[in-house]
PDB file of C-alpha atoms in Angstrom:
ATOM      1  CA  UNK A 516     -16.775 -85.733   1.270  1.00 95.00           C
ATOM      2  CA  UNK A 517     -14.471 -88.465   1.444  1.00 95.00           C
ATOM      3  CA  UNK A 518     -13.639 -90.672   4.153  1.00 97.00           C
ATOM      4  CA  UNK A 519     -10.695 -93.127   4.534  1.00 97.00           C
ATOM      5  CA  UNK A 520     -10.225 -95.397   7.485  1.00 97.00           C
ATOM      6  CA  UNK A 521      -6.961 -97.609   8.347  1.00 98.00           C
ATOM      7  CA  UNK A 522      -6.315 -99.128  11.571  1.00 97.00           C
ATOM      8  CA  UNK A 523      -6.749 -95.656  14.059  1.00 97.00           C
ATOM      9  CA  UNK A 524      -6.412 -93.426  11.268  1.00 98.00           C
ATOM     10  CA  UNK A 525      -9.268 -91.569  10.028  1.00 98.00           C
ATOM     11  CA  UNK A 526      -8.947 -89.163   6.844  1.00 98.00           C
ATOM     12  CA  UNK A 527     -11.859 -87.251   5.197  1.00 98.00           C
ATOM     13  CA  UNK A 528     -11.607 -84.982   1.773  1.00 96.00           C
ATOM     14  CA  UNK A 529     -13.579 -82.266   0.686  1.00 96.00           C
ATOM     15  CA  UNK A 530     -13.880 -80.872  -2.214  1.00 93.00           C
ATOM     16  CA  UNK A 531     -14.157 -77.193  -2.759  1.00 91.00           C
ATOM     17  CA  UNK A 532     -17.556 -76.722  -2.546  1.00 93.00           C
ATOM     18  CA  UNK A 533     -18.136 -78.992   0.320  1.00 96.00           C
ATOM     19  CA  UNK A 534     -15.341 -76.636   2.375  1.00 96.00           C
ATOM     20  CA  UNK A 535     -17.688 -73.481   1.459  1.00 96.00           C
ATOM     21  CA  UNK A 536     -20.870 -75.652   2.477  1.00 97.00           C
ATOM     22  CA  UNK A 537     -19.249 -76.426   5.653  1.00 97.00           C
ATOM     23  CA  UNK A 538     -18.195 -72.682   6.522  1.00 96.00           C
ATOM     24  CA  UNK A 539     -22.091 -71.262   5.953  1.00 97.00           C
ATOM     25  CA  UNK A 540     -23.577 -74.369   7.154  1.00 97.00           C
ATOM     26  CA  UNK A 541     -21.216 -75.993  10.077  1.00 97.00           C
ATOM     27  CA  UNK A 542     -22.280 -79.257   9.012  1.00 98.00           C
ATOM     28  CA  UNK A 543     -21.723 -82.194   6.250  1.00 98.00           C
ATOM     29  CA  UNK A 544     -22.708 -85.493   6.114  1.00 98.00           C
ATOM     30  CA  UNK A 545     -22.819 -88.630   4.071  1.00 97.00           C
ATOM     31  CA  UNK A 546     -24.663 -91.746   4.454  1.00 96.00           C
ATOM     32  CA  UNK A 547     -24.112 -95.530   3.145  1.00 96.00           C
ATOM     33  CA  UNK A 548     -27.210 -97.997   3.008  1.00 96.00           C
ATOM     34  CA  UNK A 549     -26.522-101.843   3.399  1.00 95.00           C
ATOM     35  CA  UNK A 550     -30.373-102.341   3.904  1.00 94.00           C
ATOM     36  CA  UNK A 551     -33.486-101.185   4.218  1.00 92.00           C
ATOM     37  CA  UNK A 552     -33.229-101.312   7.875  1.00 90.00           C
ATOM     38  CA  UNK A 553     -32.259 -97.753   9.977  1.00 85.00           C
ATOM     39  CA  UNK A 554     -29.800 -99.811  11.510  1.00 88.00           C
ATOM     40  CA  UNK A 555     -27.937-100.700   8.309  1.00 94.00           C
ATOM     41  CA  UNK A 556     -27.023 -97.426   7.395  1.00 95.00           C
ATOM     42  CA  UNK A 557     -23.192 -95.906   7.988  1.00 96.00           C
ATOM     43  CA  UNK A 558     -22.861 -92.583   8.520  1.00 97.00           C
ATOM     44  CA  UNK A 559     -19.984 -90.366   8.590  1.00 98.00           C
ATOM     45  CA  UNK A 560     -20.222 -86.564   9.517  1.00 98.00           C
ATOM     46  CA  UNK A 561     -18.231 -83.069  10.096  1.00 98.00           C
ATOM     47  CA  UNK A 562     -19.255 -80.100  12.170  1.00 98.00           C
ATOM     48  CA  UNK A 563     -18.129 -77.014  13.140  1.00 98.00           C
ATOM     49  CA  UNK A 564     -17.978 -76.941  16.768  1.00 98.00           C
ATOM     50  CA  UNK A 565     -17.488 -74.263  19.456  1.00 98.00           C
ATOM     51  CA  UNK A 566     -14.980 -74.726  22.054  1.00 97.00           C
ATOM     52  CA  UNK A 567     -12.402 -76.852  21.075  1.00 97.00           C
ATOM     53  CA  UNK A 568      -8.718 -76.106  19.739  1.00 96.00           C
ATOM     54  CA  UNK A 569      -7.804 -78.903  17.246  1.00 97.00           C
ATOM     55  CA  UNK A 570      -9.918 -81.681  15.332  1.00 98.00           C
ATOM     56  CA  UNK A 571     -12.076 -83.814  17.570  1.00 98.00           C
ATOM     57  CA  UNK A 572     -13.667 -87.223  16.847  1.00 98.00           C
ATOM     58  CA  UNK A 573     -16.985 -89.409  18.073  1.00 97.00           C
ATOM     59  CA  UNK A 574     -18.641 -92.486  17.138  1.00 97.00           C
ATOM     60  CA  UNK A 575     -22.306 -93.215  18.522  1.00 96.00           C
ATOM     61  CA  UNK A 576     -22.273 -96.828  16.871  1.00 93.00           C
ATOM     62  CA  UNK A 577     -23.646 -95.891  13.332  1.00 94.00           C
ATOM     63  CA  UNK A 578     -21.777 -92.361  12.796  1.00 97.00           C
ATOM     64  CA  UNK A 579     -18.499 -90.941  12.875  1.00 98.00           C
ATOM     65  CA  UNK A 580     -18.284 -87.172  13.499  1.00 98.00           C
ATOM     66  CA  UNK A 581     -14.948 -85.123  12.870  1.00 98.00           C
ATOM     67  CA  UNK A 582     -15.288 -81.879  14.748  1.00 98.00           C
ATOM     68  CA  UNK A 583     -13.430 -78.669  13.676  1.00 98.00           C
ATOM     69  CA  UNK A 584     -13.406 -75.435  15.812  1.00 98.00           C
ATOM     70  CA  UNK A 585     -16.103 -73.125  14.266  1.00 97.00           C
ATOM     71  CA  UNK A 586     -13.096 -70.259  13.697  1.00 97.00           C
ATOM     72  CA  UNK A 587     -11.311 -72.632  11.293  1.00 97.00           C
ATOM     73  CA  UNK A 588     -14.289 -73.958   9.614  1.00 97.00           C
ATOM     74  CA  UNK A 589     -15.274 -69.963   8.791  1.00 96.00           C
ATOM     75  CA  UNK A 590     -11.459 -69.138   7.564  1.00 96.00           C
ATOM     76  CA  UNK A 591     -11.040 -72.417   5.474  1.00 95.00           C
ATOM     77  CA  UNK A 592     -12.320 -71.771   2.420  1.00 94.00           C
ATOM     78  CA  UNK A 593     -10.738 -68.273   1.674  1.00 92.00           C
ATOM     79  CA  UNK A 594      -7.098 -69.379   3.188  1.00 87.00           C
ATOM     80  CA  UNK A 595      -4.465 -71.162   1.777  1.00 89.00           C
ATOM     81  CA  UNK A 596      -4.368 -73.788   4.476  1.00 93.00           C
ATOM     82  CA  UNK A 597      -5.071 -77.481   3.395  1.00 94.00           C
ATOM     83  CA  UNK A 598      -5.828 -79.090   6.024  1.00 96.00           C
ATOM     84  CA  UNK A 599      -5.996 -79.797   9.865  1.00 98.00           C
ATOM     85  CA  UNK A 600      -4.747 -82.888  11.687  1.00 98.00           C
ATOM     86  CA  UNK A 601      -5.066 -84.238  15.516  1.00 98.00           C
ATOM     87  CA  UNK A 602      -3.772 -86.976  17.615  1.00 98.00           C
ATOM     88  CA  UNK A 603      -5.966 -88.354  20.416  1.00 96.00           C
ATOM     89  CA  UNK A 604      -5.467 -90.661  22.854  1.00 96.00           C
ATOM     90  CA  UNK A 605      -8.364 -92.759  23.193  1.00 95.00           C
ATOM     91  CA  UNK A 606      -7.619 -95.364  25.710  1.00 96.00           C
ATOM     92  CA  UNK A 607      -4.096 -95.945  27.728  1.00 97.00           C
ATOM     93  CA  UNK A 608      -1.865 -96.381  25.014  1.00 97.00           C
ATOM     94  CA  UNK A 609      -4.356 -96.193  21.871  1.00 97.00           C
ATOM     95  CA  UNK A 610      -4.169 -93.221  20.111  1.00 98.00           C
ATOM     96  CA  UNK A 611      -6.706 -92.138  16.773  1.00 98.00           C
ATOM     97  CA  UNK A 612      -5.291 -90.250  13.823  1.00 98.00           C
ATOM     98  CA  UNK A 613      -7.199 -87.436  12.550  1.00 98.00           C
ATOM     99  CA  UNK A 614      -6.707 -85.891   9.132  1.00 98.00           C
ATOM    100  CA  UNK A 615      -9.143 -83.388   7.342  1.00 98.00           C
ATOM    101  CA  UNK A 616      -7.734 -82.005   4.162  1.00 97.00           C
ATOM    102  CA  UNK A 617      -8.993 -80.221   0.859  1.00 94.00           C
ATOM    103  CA  UNK A 618      -8.987 -82.233  -2.320  1.00 89.00           C
ATOM    104  CA  UNK A 619      -7.057 -80.549  -4.675  1.00 71.00           C
ATOM    105  CA  UNK A 620      -6.931 -83.769  -7.122  1.00 68.00           C
ATOM    106  CA  UNK A 621     -10.805 -83.529  -7.510  1.00 52.00           C
ATOM    107  CA  UNK A 622     -12.119 -80.204  -7.403  1.00 49.00           C
ATOM    108  CA  UNK A 623     -15.585 -81.095  -7.866  1.00 53.00           C
ATOM    109  CA  UNK A 624     -17.425 -84.210  -7.031  1.00 53.00           C
ATOM    110  CA  UNK A 625     -17.148 -87.274  -9.633  1.00 54.00           C
ATOM    111  CA  UNK A 626     -17.983 -90.761  -9.915  1.00 55.00           C
ATOM    112  CA  UNK A 627     -14.996 -92.647  -7.982  1.00 50.00           C
ATOM    113  CA  UNK A 628     -13.345 -95.149 -10.493  1.00 35.00           C
TER     114      UNK A 628
END
């Protein structure tokens, strides 16, 4: 799973086996360690969630979690749909744009250039 952040735009890209794993387990998690202490770890997650109709996001100070409706998570691997997007007003006049996509360029995990 890859994450790209630019301003108020967050994009996650998943390779084929990650899309399948999300469908089966309901959750994916990646971490980046900046040091030996627990507060020096940054994480980003993707979770299937009941009771929502579109992408949502949360940030707890260490982890960005993107939520996808559970129905979409289950249907996504077999469908033709490439991705999901949503825009959420997080404060008056401040919009957070969310995008979740299948990564067709990288069909499996590869080392970044």
